[in-house]
Coordinates of C-alpha atoms and ligand atoms in Angstrom, one line a residue:
M1 CA -44.1 -95.3 65.1
C2 CA -41.1 -95.2 67.1
G3 CA -39.7 -97.8 69.4
I4 CA -39.7 -97.6 73.4
F5 CA -37.6 -98.9 76.2
G6 CA -37.2 -99.4 79.6
Y7 CA -35.2 -101.4 82.3
I8 CA -35.3 -101.4 85.9
G9 CA -32.7 -103.8 87.8
T10 CA -29.3 -104.7 88.9
K11 CA -27.6 -103.9 85.7
D12 CA -26.4 -100.5 84.4
S13 CA -29.8 -99.5 83.7
L14 CA -28.7 -96.5 81.5
Q15 CA -26.7 -98.9 79.4
V16 CA -29.0 -101.8 78.8
C17 CA -31.4 -99.1 77.7
L18 CA -29.0 -97.7 75.1
N19 CA -28.3 -101.2 74.0
G20 CA -32.0 -101.8 73.8
L21 CA -32.6 -98.6 71.8
Q22 CA -30.1 -99.8 69.2
L23 CA -32.1 -102.9 68.6
L24 CA -35.4 -101.0 68.1
E25 CA -33.6 -98.3 65.8
Y26 CA -35.3 -100.4 63.0
R27 CA -38.7 -98.4 64.2
G28 CA -37.5 -94.7 63.2
Y29 CA -34.4 -92.9 63.3
D30 CA -35.4 -89.2 63.2
S31 CA -34.3 -88.9 66.7
T32 CA -33.4 -90.3 70.2
G33 CA -34.0 -89.8 73.9
I34 CA -33.6 -91.4 77.2
A35 CA -34.8 -90.6 80.9
G36 CA -34.4 -91.6 84.4
V37 CA -34.1 -90.5 88.0
E38 CA -30.8 -89.7 89.4
N39 CA -30.7 -88.0 92.9
G40 CA -34.5 -87.9 93.2
Q41 CA -34.8 -85.6 89.9
I42 CA -35.7 -86.8 86.4
A43 CA -32.5 -86.4 84.3
Y44 CA -32.9 -86.8 80.5
C45 CA -31.3 -86.4 77.4
K46 CA -32.5 -85.9 73.6
E47 CA -31.5 -85.2 70.3
A48 CA -32.5 -85.2 66.8
G49 CA -30.7 -87.5 64.8
K50 CA -29.7 -91.6 65.2
L51 CA -28.8 -93.2 68.6
H52 CA -24.9 -92.2 68.5
V53 CA -25.8 -88.4 68.6
L54 CA -27.1 -89.0 71.7
Q55 CA -24.6 -91.0 73.1
Q56 CA -22.0 -88.5 72.3
K57 CA -24.3 -85.6 74.1
L58 CA -25.1 -87.6 77.2
P59 CA -24.8 -85.6 80.3
F60 CA -24.9 -88.6 82.5
Q61 CA -23.3 -91.8 83.3
K62 CA -25.6 -93.6 85.7
L63 CA -29.8 -93.7 86.2
D64 CA -31.3 -95.7 88.6
V65 CA -34.2 -96.2 86.4
A66 CA -34.6 -95.7 82.2
I67 CA -36.6 -95.5 79.7
G68 CA -35.9 -94.5 76.1
H69 CA -37.4 -93.7 72.9
T70 CA -36.6 -93.9 69.2
R71 CA -38.7 -91.7 67.0
W72 CA -39.9 -91.6 63.6
A73 CA -41.9 -88.3 63.3
T74 CA -45.4 -88.0 62.8
H75 CA -46.7 -85.1 64.2
G76 CA -43.7 -82.0 64.6
K77 CA -40.6 -82.2 62.8
V78 CA -38.0 -83.6 63.8
S79 CA -35.8 -81.3 66.5
S80 CA -34.8 -82.4 69.7
N81 CA -37.7 -80.3 71.5
N82 CA -40.3 -83.0 69.5
A83 CA -38.0 -85.7 70.5
H84 CA -39.0 -88.2 73.1
P85 CA -38.7 -87.9 76.5
H86 CA -41.5 -85.6 77.0
L87 CA -41.9 -84.1 80.5
D88 CA -44.8 -82.0 82.6
E89 CA -44.1 -78.5 83.1
K90 CA -42.6 -79.3 86.8
C91 CA -40.3 -81.8 85.4
D92 CA -41.6 -84.4 87.7
I93 CA -43.1 -86.6 85.2
A94 CA -41.3 -88.2 81.9
L95 CA -43.0 -90.2 79.3
V96 CA -42.1 -92.2 76.0
H97 CA -45.0 -93.0 73.5
N98 CA -45.2 -95.1 70.2
G99 CA -48.5 -94.4 68.7
I100 CA -50.8 -91.6 67.5
I101 CA -53.1 -89.5 69.8
E102 CA -56.3 -88.4 67.5
N103 CA -57.4 -85.9 69.8
Y104 CA -54.5 -84.4 70.9
D105 CA -55.5 -81.0 69.5
V106 CA -58.5 -80.8 71.5
L107 CA -57.0 -82.5 74.7
R108 CA -54.1 -79.5 74.1
S109 CA -56.5 -76.8 73.9
D110 CA -58.4 -77.9 77.5
L111 CA -55.0 -78.1 79.0
Q112 CA -53.7 -74.7 77.7
M113 CA -57.0 -73.3 79.1
H114 CA -55.9 -74.5 82.4
G115 CA -52.6 -72.6 82.1
V116 CA -50.4 -75.8 81.0
R117 CA -47.5 -74.5 78.5
F118 CA -46.6 -76.8 75.8
V119 CA -42.9 -76.9 74.6
S120 CA -43.2 -79.4 71.4
E121 CA -45.2 -79.8 68.8
T122 CA -46.5 -83.6 69.5
D123 CA -49.3 -85.2 70.1
S124 CA -47.1 -87.2 72.8
E125 CA -46.7 -84.3 75.1
V126 CA -50.2 -83.9 76.0
I127 CA -50.3 -87.7 77.3
V128 CA -47.7 -86.6 79.9
Q129 CA -49.2 -83.1 80.9
L130 CA -52.4 -85.1 81.2
I131 CA -51.0 -87.4 83.7
A132 CA -49.4 -84.3 85.6
H133 CA -52.7 -83.0 85.6
H134 CA -54.7 -85.8 87.1
Y135 CA -51.5 -87.0 89.3
K136 CA -52.3 -87.1 93.4
G137 CA -49.5 -89.1 94.4
E138 CA -50.2 -92.4 92.7
L139 CA -48.9 -92.8 89.2
V140 CA -51.0 -96.0 88.6
E141 CA -54.2 -94.1 89.2
A142 CA -52.9 -90.9 87.3
V143 CA -52.3 -93.1 84.1
Q144 CA -55.7 -95.4 84.3
K145 CA -57.5 -91.7 84.6
V146 CA -55.8 -90.2 81.2
L147 CA -56.2 -93.5 79.5
P148 CA -60.2 -93.1 78.6
L149 CA -59.4 -89.5 77.6
L150 CA -57.3 -90.5 74.9
K151 CA -58.4 -91.4 71.0
G152 CA -56.3 -93.1 68.9
H153 CA -53.4 -96.0 69.7
F154 CA -50.3 -95.8 72.0
A155 CA -47.7 -98.0 73.8
I156 CA -46.7 -95.7 76.8
A157 CA -43.9 -95.8 79.4
V158 CA -43.9 -93.6 82.5
I159 CA -41.4 -92.3 85.2
H160 CA -42.0 -90.2 88.4
K161 CA -39.0 -88.5 90.0
D162 CA -40.2 -89.8 93.5
F163 CA -40.2 -93.7 92.4
P164 CA -36.6 -94.5 91.1
D165 CA -38.1 -98.0 92.1
R166 CA -41.1 -98.3 89.2
I167 CA -42.3 -97.8 85.8
V168 CA -45.5 -97.3 84.7
A169 CA -46.7 -98.8 81.3
A170 CA -49.9 -99.0 79.1
A171 CA -50.8 -99.6 75.9
R172 CA -54.0 -100.0 73.3
E173 CA -53.2 -101.7 69.7
C174 CA -49.4 -100.7 69.8
P175 CA -47.2 -103.9 70.9
L176 CA -45.5 -103.7 74.3
A177 CA -43.6 -106.3 75.8
I178 CA -43.1 -106.9 79.7
G179 CA -40.2 -109.2 80.3
Y180 CA -38.8 -110.5 83.6
D181 CA -36.1 -112.9 84.7
D182 CA -36.7 -116.0 86.5
A183 CA -34.7 -114.5 89.6
G184 CA -36.9 -111.5 89.8
T185 CA -33.8 -109.2 89.7
E186 CA -34.7 -106.8 86.9
A187 CA -37.8 -106.2 84.3
V188 CA -37.9 -104.5 80.9
I189 CA -40.1 -103.2 78.6
S190 CA -40.0 -102.8 74.7
S191 CA -42.0 -102.4 71.6
D192 CA -40.3 -105.6 70.2
P193 CA -39.4 -108.5 73.0
N194 CA -36.6 -109.6 70.5
A195 CA -34.5 -106.6 71.9
F196 CA -34.2 -108.1 75.3
L197 CA -35.0 -111.8 75.1
S198 CA -31.9 -113.2 75.7
S199 CA -31.7 -112.2 79.6
T200 CA -35.6 -112.2 80.5
P201 CA -37.4 -114.7 78.6
N202 CA -40.7 -114.5 80.6
V203 CA -43.0 -112.3 78.7
L204 CA -46.2 -110.6 79.2
F205 CA -48.0 -108.5 76.0
L206 CA -49.9 -105.4 77.3
R207 CA -53.4 -105.4 75.5
K208 CA -56.2 -103.1 75.5
D209 CA -55.8 -100.1 77.9
E210 CA -54.2 -102.7 80.2
V211 CA -51.8 -100.8 82.7
A212 CA -48.4 -102.4 84.3
L213 CA -46.7 -101.5 87.6
I214 CA -43.3 -102.4 86.9
Q215 CA -40.9 -103.0 89.9
K216 CA -37.6 -104.9 89.9
G217 CA -38.8 -108.8 90.5
K218 CA -42.9 -107.8 90.7
I219 CA -45.1 -106.8 87.6
S220 CA -48.5 -106.0 88.8
L221 CA -51.2 -105.4 86.2
F222 CA -54.5 -103.8 85.6
N223 CA -57.3 -103.9 83.3
S224 CA -59.0 -101.0 81.5
Q225 CA -61.5 -101.6 84.4
N226 CA -58.3 -100.8 86.7
L227 CA -59.1 -103.9 88.2
P228 CA -55.9 -106.4 89.6
L229 CA -55.2 -108.7 86.2
C230 CA -53.7 -112.4 86.5
K231 CA -51.8 -113.3 83.0
Q232 CA -49.1 -116.0 82.6
P233 CA -46.2 -115.2 81.1
E234 CA -45.4 -116.4 77.8
R235 CA -42.2 -118.3 77.4
L236 CA -40.3 -116.9 74.5
E237 CA -37.0 -118.1 73.1
G238 CA -34.6 -115.9 71.5
H239 CA -31.3 -114.6 71.5
H240 CA -29.7 -111.9 69.9
T241 CA -26.3 -112.0 67.9
P242 CA -24.8 -108.4 66.9
P243 CA -25.5 -107.2 63.7
S244 CA -22.4 -107.3 61.2
K245 CA -22.1 -106.3 57.3
G246 CA -19.8 -108.9 57.1
G247 CA -17.2 -107.1 54.8
F248 CA -19.6 -106.0 52.8
A249 CA -19.9 -101.7 52.3
H250 CA -23.8 -102.0 53.3
Y251 CA -26.3 -104.0 54.8
M252 CA -28.0 -104.2 52.2
L253 CA -25.4 -105.4 49.8
K254 CA -24.9 -108.0 52.3
E255 CA -28.4 -109.0 52.3
I256 CA -28.5 -109.1 48.5
F257 CA -25.9 -111.5 48.4
E258 CA -27.3 -113.6 51.2
Q259 CA -30.4 -114.4 49.0
S260 CA -28.8 -117.6 47.2
A261 CA -29.2 -118.7 50.8
T262 CA -32.0 -117.4 52.2
V263 CA -33.7 -118.6 49.3
Q264 CA -32.8 -122.0 49.8
K265 CA -33.6 -121.9 53.7
A266 CA -37.2 -120.9 52.7
I267 CA -37.5 -124.0 50.8
F268 CA -35.5 -126.1 52.7
G269 CA -37.7 -128.9 54.5
R270 CA -40.5 -127.9 52.9
M271 CA -40.9 -130.4 50.0
D272 CA -40.7 -134.0 48.9
E273 CA -40.7 -134.9 44.9
K274 CA -44.6 -135.4 45.6
E275 CA -45.6 -132.6 47.3
V276 CA -44.9 -129.5 49.3
L277 CA -45.4 -129.5 53.5
F278 CA -46.0 -126.8 55.5
E279 CA -45.0 -127.2 59.3
A280 CA -47.9 -125.9 61.6
L281 CA -50.5 -125.1 58.6
P282 CA -54.1 -126.3 59.4
E283 CA -55.2 -128.8 56.5
T284 CA -58.7 -126.9 56.2
F285 CA -56.7 -123.7 54.9
R286 CA -56.8 -125.9 51.8
N287 CA -60.5 -125.6 51.5
A288 CA -60.3 -121.9 50.9
K289 CA -62.6 -120.8 47.7
R290 CA -60.3 -117.8 47.2
V291 CA -57.0 -116.2 48.5
W292 CA -56.5 -112.5 49.3
F293 CA -53.1 -111.1 50.1
I294 CA -52.9 -108.4 51.9
G295 CA -49.2 -106.6 52.8
C296 CA -47.6 -103.1 52.3
G297 CA -44.8 -101.8 50.1
T298 CA -42.6 -104.7 49.0
S299 CA -44.7 -107.2 50.8
A300 CA -47.8 -106.5 48.8
H301 CA -45.3 -106.7 45.8
A302 CA -45.1 -110.3 46.9
G303 CA -48.6 -110.4 47.1
M304 CA -49.3 -109.5 44.1
I305 CA -46.5 -112.4 42.6
G306 CA -48.5 -114.8 44.8
S307 CA -51.7 -114.0 43.5
L308 CA -50.4 -114.9 39.8
F309 CA -48.9 -117.8 41.1
L310 CA -52.2 -119.3 42.8
E311 CA -54.5 -118.9 39.8
D312 CA -51.8 -120.0 37.5
I313 CA -50.5 -123.2 39.5
A314 CA -53.9 -123.8 41.7
Q315 CA -56.5 -122.3 40.0
I316 CA -57.5 -120.3 43.2
P317 CA -58.5 -116.8 42.5
S318 CA -57.0 -114.6 44.1
H319 CA -56.6 -110.7 44.8
T320 CA -53.9 -108.6 46.7
E321 CA -54.8 -105.6 48.2
I322 CA -52.6 -102.8 49.8
A323 CA -53.4 -103.5 53.6
S324 CA -54.2 -99.9 54.2
E325 CA -57.1 -100.0 51.5
A326 CA -58.5 -103.7 52.7
R327 CA -60.9 -102.2 55.1
F328 CA -62.9 -100.8 52.3
R329 CA -63.5 -103.8 50.3
I330 CA -66.1 -106.7 50.8
V331 CA -63.9 -109.9 51.3
P332 CA -66.7 -112.9 50.2
E333 CA -67.0 -115.9 53.0
E334 CA -64.6 -118.7 52.3
T335 CA -61.9 -116.4 51.7
L336 CA -58.5 -117.3 53.0
V337 CA -56.6 -113.8 53.7
I338 CA -52.7 -114.2 53.7
A339 CA -51.0 -111.0 55.5
I340 CA -47.3 -110.7 54.6
S341 CA -45.1 -108.8 56.6
Q342 CA -41.5 -109.3 57.0
S343 CA -41.5 -107.4 60.2
G344 CA -44.9 -108.6 61.3
E345 CA -45.4 -105.2 63.2
T346 CA -46.6 -103.0 60.2
A347 CA -49.6 -101.3 61.6
D348 CA -51.7 -101.0 58.4
T349 CA -51.1 -104.9 57.6
I350 CA -52.1 -105.5 61.5
A351 CA -55.3 -103.3 61.5
A352 CA -56.2 -105.2 58.3
V353 CA -55.6 -108.4 60.0
R354 CA -57.6 -107.6 62.9
E355 CA -60.5 -106.0 60.6
F356 CA -60.8 -109.4 58.8
K357 CA -60.7 -111.7 61.7
S358 CA -63.7 -109.6 63.1
R359 CA -65.6 -110.5 60.0
G360 CA -65.1 -114.3 60.9
L361 CA -62.4 -114.8 58.1
K362 CA -59.4 -117.0 58.7
V363 CA -56.2 -115.3 58.6
L364 CA -52.8 -116.9 57.9
G365 CA -49.3 -114.9 58.2
I366 CA -46.1 -114.8 56.2
C367 CA -43.5 -113.5 58.2
N368 CA -39.9 -112.9 58.8
V369 CA -39.6 -112.3 62.5
K370 CA -40.7 -114.4 65.6
N371 CA -42.8 -113.1 68.2
S372 CA -43.9 -110.6 66.0
T373 CA -47.6 -108.9 66.7
L374 CA -48.3 -110.7 63.3
T375 CA -47.6 -114.1 64.3
R376 CA -49.2 -113.8 67.6
E377 CA -52.6 -112.2 66.1
T378 CA -52.8 -114.7 62.9
D379 CA -54.3 -118.5 62.8
G380 CA -51.4 -119.8 61.4
C381 CA -47.8 -118.6 60.4
I382 CA -45.4 -119.4 57.6
F383 CA -41.6 -118.1 58.6
L384 CA -39.5 -117.1 55.9
K385 CA -36.3 -118.1 57.9
A386 CA -33.9 -115.3 56.2
G387 CA -32.6 -114.1 59.5
P388 CA -32.4 -110.5 60.6
E389 CA -33.0 -108.0 57.7
M390 CA -30.8 -104.6 59.0
S391 CA -31.1 -102.8 55.7
V392 CA -34.3 -100.6 55.4
C393 CA -34.9 -101.7 52.0
S394 CA -36.6 -104.8 52.0
T395 CA -34.4 -107.1 49.4
K396 CA -33.9 -111.2 50.9
A397 CA -37.0 -110.8 52.2
F398 CA -39.0 -110.4 49.2
T399 CA -37.2 -113.3 47.4
S400 CA -38.1 -115.6 50.6
Q401 CA -41.6 -114.2 50.2
I402 CA -41.8 -115.3 46.7
A403 CA -40.1 -118.4 47.5
V404 CA -42.9 -119.6 50.3
L405 CA -45.6 -118.2 48.0
Y406 CA -44.5 -120.4 45.2
L407 CA -44.4 -123.6 47.4
L408 CA -48.0 -122.3 48.9
A409 CA -49.6 -122.3 45.2
K410 CA -47.9 -125.9 44.8
F411 CA -49.2 -126.7 48.4
F412 CA -52.9 -125.7 47.3
A413 CA -52.4 -127.4 44.0
R414 CA -51.1 -130.7 45.6
Q415 CA -47.9 -130.9 43.4
S416 CA -44.2 -131.1 43.8
A417 CA -41.9 -127.8 43.5
E418 CA -38.7 -129.5 42.7
E419 CA -38.0 -126.9 39.6
I420 CA -37.6 -124.2 42.5
K421 CA -34.3 -125.8 43.5
T422 CA -32.7 -124.2 40.4
I423 CA -33.1 -120.4 41.9
P424 CA -30.4 -120.0 44.3
A425 CA -28.1 -121.3 41.4
Q426 CA -29.5 -118.8 39.3
I427 CA -29.1 -116.1 41.6
Q428 CA -25.6 -116.6 41.8
E429 CA -25.3 -116.4 38.5
V430 CA -26.8 -112.9 38.7
L431 CA -24.6 -111.8 41.5
K432 CA -21.9 -112.5 39.4
L433 CA -23.1 -109.5 37.2
A434 CA -22.7 -107.4 40.0
P435 CA -19.7 -105.5 38.2
L436 CA -21.4 -104.9 34.9
I437 CA -24.5 -103.5 36.8
Q438 CA -22.3 -101.2 38.6
Q439 CA -21.1 -100.0 35.4
I440 CA -24.6 -99.3 33.9
A441 CA -25.6 -97.8 37.2
K442 CA -22.9 -95.2 36.9
K443 CA -23.8 -94.3 33.6
Y444 CA -27.5 -93.7 34.4
S445 CA -27.1 -92.1 37.8
H446 CA -27.4 -88.6 37.0
F447 CA -31.1 -89.2 35.4
R448 CA -33.6 -88.1 37.9
N449 CA -36.8 -89.7 36.6
F450 CA -37.1 -93.5 35.0
F451 CA -40.3 -95.5 34.1
F452 CA -39.6 -99.3 34.9
M453 CA -42.2 -101.6 33.0
G454 CA -42.9 -105.4 32.8
R455 CA -45.9 -107.6 31.9
H456 CA -47.6 -110.4 33.7
Y457 CA -44.7 -111.6 36.0
M458 CA -42.6 -108.9 35.3
Y459 CA -44.9 -106.3 36.5
P460 CA -45.1 -106.7 40.2
T461 CA -41.4 -107.3 39.6
C462 CA -41.0 -104.0 38.0
L463 CA -43.1 -102.5 40.8
E464 CA -40.5 -103.7 43.4
A465 CA -37.6 -102.9 41.5
A466 CA -38.5 -99.3 41.2
L467 CA -39.6 -99.1 44.5
K468 CA -36.3 -100.0 45.8
L469 CA -34.7 -97.3 43.2
K470 CA -37.1 -94.7 44.6
E471 CA -36.5 -95.2 48.3
I472 CA -32.6 -95.4 48.6
S473 CA -31.8 -92.8 45.8
Y474 CA -34.5 -90.3 46.1
V475 CA -34.6 -90.7 42.4
N476 CA -38.6 -90.7 40.8
A477 CA -38.9 -94.1 39.5
N478 CA -42.4 -95.4 38.5
G479 CA -43.3 -98.8 37.4
Y480 CA -45.8 -99.6 34.9
P481 CA -47.7 -102.6 33.3
A482 CA -45.6 -101.8 30.0
G483 CA -49.1 -102.0 28.2
E484 CA -50.3 -99.1 30.1
L485 CA -47.4 -96.4 29.0
K486 CA -49.1 -95.4 26.0
H487 CA -52.6 -94.6 28.0
G488 CA -51.1 -91.4 29.4
P489 CA -47.7 -91.8 31.2
I490 CA -45.5 -92.1 27.8
A491 CA -46.6 -88.1 27.3
L492 CA -43.3 -88.0 29.9
I493 CA -40.9 -90.0 27.6
D494 CA -38.0 -87.7 26.1
T495 CA -34.2 -88.1 25.8
H496 CA -33.9 -87.6 29.4
F497 CA -36.6 -90.3 30.8
P498 CA -35.0 -93.6 30.7
V499 CA -37.1 -96.9 30.8
V500 CA -35.6 -100.1 32.8
A501 CA -37.7 -102.6 30.9
F502 CA -38.6 -106.2 32.7
C503 CA -38.1 -108.7 29.7
A504 CA -38.0 -112.3 31.3
N505 CA -41.9 -113.0 30.7
K506 CA -41.6 -115.5 27.7
Q507 CA -45.5 -115.3 27.0
T508 CA -45.4 -111.7 26.7
E509 CA -42.3 -111.6 25.0
E510 CA -43.3 -109.9 21.3
K511 CA -45.5 -107.4 23.2
I512 CA -42.9 -106.3 25.7
L513 CA -40.5 -105.9 22.4
S514 CA -43.3 -103.8 20.6
N515 CA -43.4 -101.1 23.9
L516 CA -39.6 -101.1 23.4
Q517 CA -39.9 -99.9 20.2
E518 CA -42.4 -97.3 21.0
V519 CA -40.2 -95.8 23.8
K520 CA -37.1 -96.2 21.7
A521 CA -39.3 -94.1 18.8
R522 CA -39.4 -91.4 21.5
G523 CA -35.9 -91.2 22.5
A524 CA -36.0 -92.6 25.5
P525 CA -32.8 -94.4 26.7
I526 CA -33.3 -98.3 27.5
I527 CA -32.0 -100.6 30.0
A528 CA -33.5 -104.1 29.5
L529 CA -33.3 -107.4 32.0
A530 CA -33.8 -109.8 29.5
P531 CA -33.1 -113.7 29.2
K532 CA -30.0 -115.1 27.4
E533 CA -32.4 -116.3 24.5
L534 CA -34.1 -112.9 23.7
S535 CA -31.5 -111.6 21.5
A536 CA -33.8 -109.2 19.9
V537 CA -33.8 -106.8 22.7
S538 CA -30.3 -105.7 21.8
A539 CA -31.6 -104.1 18.8
V540 CA -33.5 -101.8 20.8
A541 CA -32.2 -101.5 24.0
D542 CA -28.8 -99.3 24.9
D543 CA -27.7 -101.6 27.9
V544 CA -28.8 -105.4 28.4
I545 CA -28.6 -107.1 31.5
W546 CA -28.5 -110.4 30.6
L547 CA -30.1 -113.1 32.9
P548 CA -30.5 -116.5 33.0
S549 CA -32.6 -118.5 31.2
T550 CA -36.2 -119.7 33.4
S551 CA -39.8 -120.1 33.5
D552 CA -42.3 -117.4 33.6
K553 CA -43.2 -117.9 37.0
L554 CA -39.8 -118.1 38.4
A555 CA -38.1 -115.4 36.8
P556 CA -39.3 -112.6 39.2
F557 CA -36.2 -114.1 41.7
T558 CA -33.5 -113.4 39.1
S559 CA -34.9 -110.3 37.8
T560 CA -35.6 -109.3 41.1
V561 CA -31.9 -109.2 42.3
A562 CA -30.5 -107.6 39.1
G563 CA -33.1 -104.9 39.8
Q564 CA -31.7 -104.7 43.6
L565 CA -28.2 -104.4 42.4
L566 CA -29.3 -101.6 39.9
A567 CA -30.7 -99.5 42.4
Y568 CA -27.9 -100.2 44.8
Y569 CA -25.5 -99.1 42.7
I570 CA -27.2 -95.9 41.6
A571 CA -27.8 -95.0 45.0
L572 CA -23.9 -95.7 45.7
S573 CA -23.1 -93.4 42.8
L574 CA -25.5 -90.6 44.3
G575 CA -23.4 -90.9 47.7
C576 CA -27.0 -92.0 49.4
D577 CA -27.2 -93.1 52.9
I578 CA -28.3 -96.4 51.7
D579 CA -29.0 -98.2 54.8
Q580 CA -30.9 -95.8 56.5
P581 CA -32.6 -93.8 53.9
R582 CA -34.1 -90.3 54.9
N583 CA -37.8 -90.3 56.0
L584 CA -37.8 -94.2 56.5
A585 CA -38.0 -96.8 59.1
K586 CA -37.7 -100.3 58.8
S587 CA -41.0 -101.1 60.7
V588 CA -43.8 -98.9 59.9
T589 CA -46.0 -99.0 62.9
V590 CA -48.4 -96.4 62.6
E591 CA -51.1 -96.4 60.2
Ligands
F6R601 C1 -39.4 -101.3 50.9 C2 -39.6 -101.7 52.1 C3 -41.6 -101.4 52.8 C4 -41.5 -102.9 53.3 C5 -43.2 -102.4 53.8 C6 -43.7 -103.4 54.6 O1 -38.0 -101.6 50.9 O2 -39.0 -102.3 53.0 O3 -42.0 -100.9 51.6 O4 -41.7 -103.6 52.6 O5 -43.0 -100.8 54.8 O6 -42.9 -103.9 55.7 P1 -43.2 -105.2 56.1 O7 -43.1 -106.5 55.2 O8 -42.2 -105.3 57.3 O9 -44.5 -105.6 56.8

């Protein structure tokens, strides 16, 4: 995973690079580092921890050219030694890397036999040592010689102490964008073009072993056969407004509270009283015989709800598969694949998209981030319009995803979707329950294990709520279909094992009430999330979060918001790092 950034131009390279890294921290924050050329030598600094730690330790104020890195650890523990940039033995060359080198062990042993000494545990260091091994005065040539030796995927940026006027970059499967301005005074490289768009709108994306020699005002490209390559830049629009918590204690809380507005934005302008209208959605997609959703984590949970919408509303058979498992499955012809990703950069999802496209299937993306890899690789894309999601834990993207999926099912069914307009107001009602939910959260925050259960629409909803709790509070929370508990997991239940029951699915009301009795009989403390009219729940639950009444199909919105608040306040009671939980990154860019 990780984010890489580089700058060469008339501005302060060091500062531009640090600003770029700040915007790429969503790709990992285990360690950060920066390197450049200073008085004909490589100058570098790297530290375990987030960017602010690096900023406090910087031993230099100016660099001629700069490359930087923010890491999510794959090979080797979190330490300053394993942080990027990595240098060759002579400290002539510095490299930053995003991706994984699968054959690094063999390459490392070969180099060690030639007497090369390694100082880190990473797969990345092998690339810079190999480049140094092949270097004969031409950095581009050395990089070109090394690429065919590497198995795996990568985006790299490399500098040499003798060339303070250039960066060499290369990529295979990992995103790498090169931006430059119209006046030719500066050039930028980044894992994500959104980190530089406002100043450098001309963008080239490197693909399949392409190599770029980047100089101020001049970009030279070479293809995988090392032949010069001519590519037209894309003209991308975008600007970055500095993120703000808007008075909230955490981005997560701010994003939870934005959901009434973000769901409104997801549906706005996409329907009239007769039907749903999607911009840029090929009409042929409506002929799909079946739909497969792919995604990871929260986006996969949205897909599970989308599958129910499609079957219940449009009678189109539908299935959701975790993206990393999707390639092992047979997907029948005439299936429309729908890839859901907030970031549009999740490596497992992108790999599955590439796999299904290579099998001749059409792929539609549902994405929040413009100009992301997913938006470039799919046959059409629906945007969530939720605005940047800063908290690692996804909240507003999920409710926007299910809003779009509800509309999509109505689009396939050629029906109107007027009833979804009630949702923003209902979300407001749930948000008013925040103080009550905080009290309940405090009461339960000492428990280390939870079951979350629900049926039908409430099953994926409870999976999503359980994921929120585990990722931000480090508490073990397992989501189950309520009917499944008695097939094994109920053995774990005792008075120390609370159950959070999602009861807002009218069709299965009686059954979930029975399931509550079953766990109650075994001593489980129970928190129920139930619609106002389900009064019977108060006889069995210890605490109830009463939700506005709605249809089964729309109940995931209100129940999700309540589940997010519960997770948030438990994590708050436990004093966790809510916006940047340990071991996670906002965008998971390795498979
Ligand atoms: C959970 C969470 C993750 C992401 C998953 C996919 O709160 O954020 O589970 O949903 O990593 O990310 P995207 O949607 O960007 O593909």
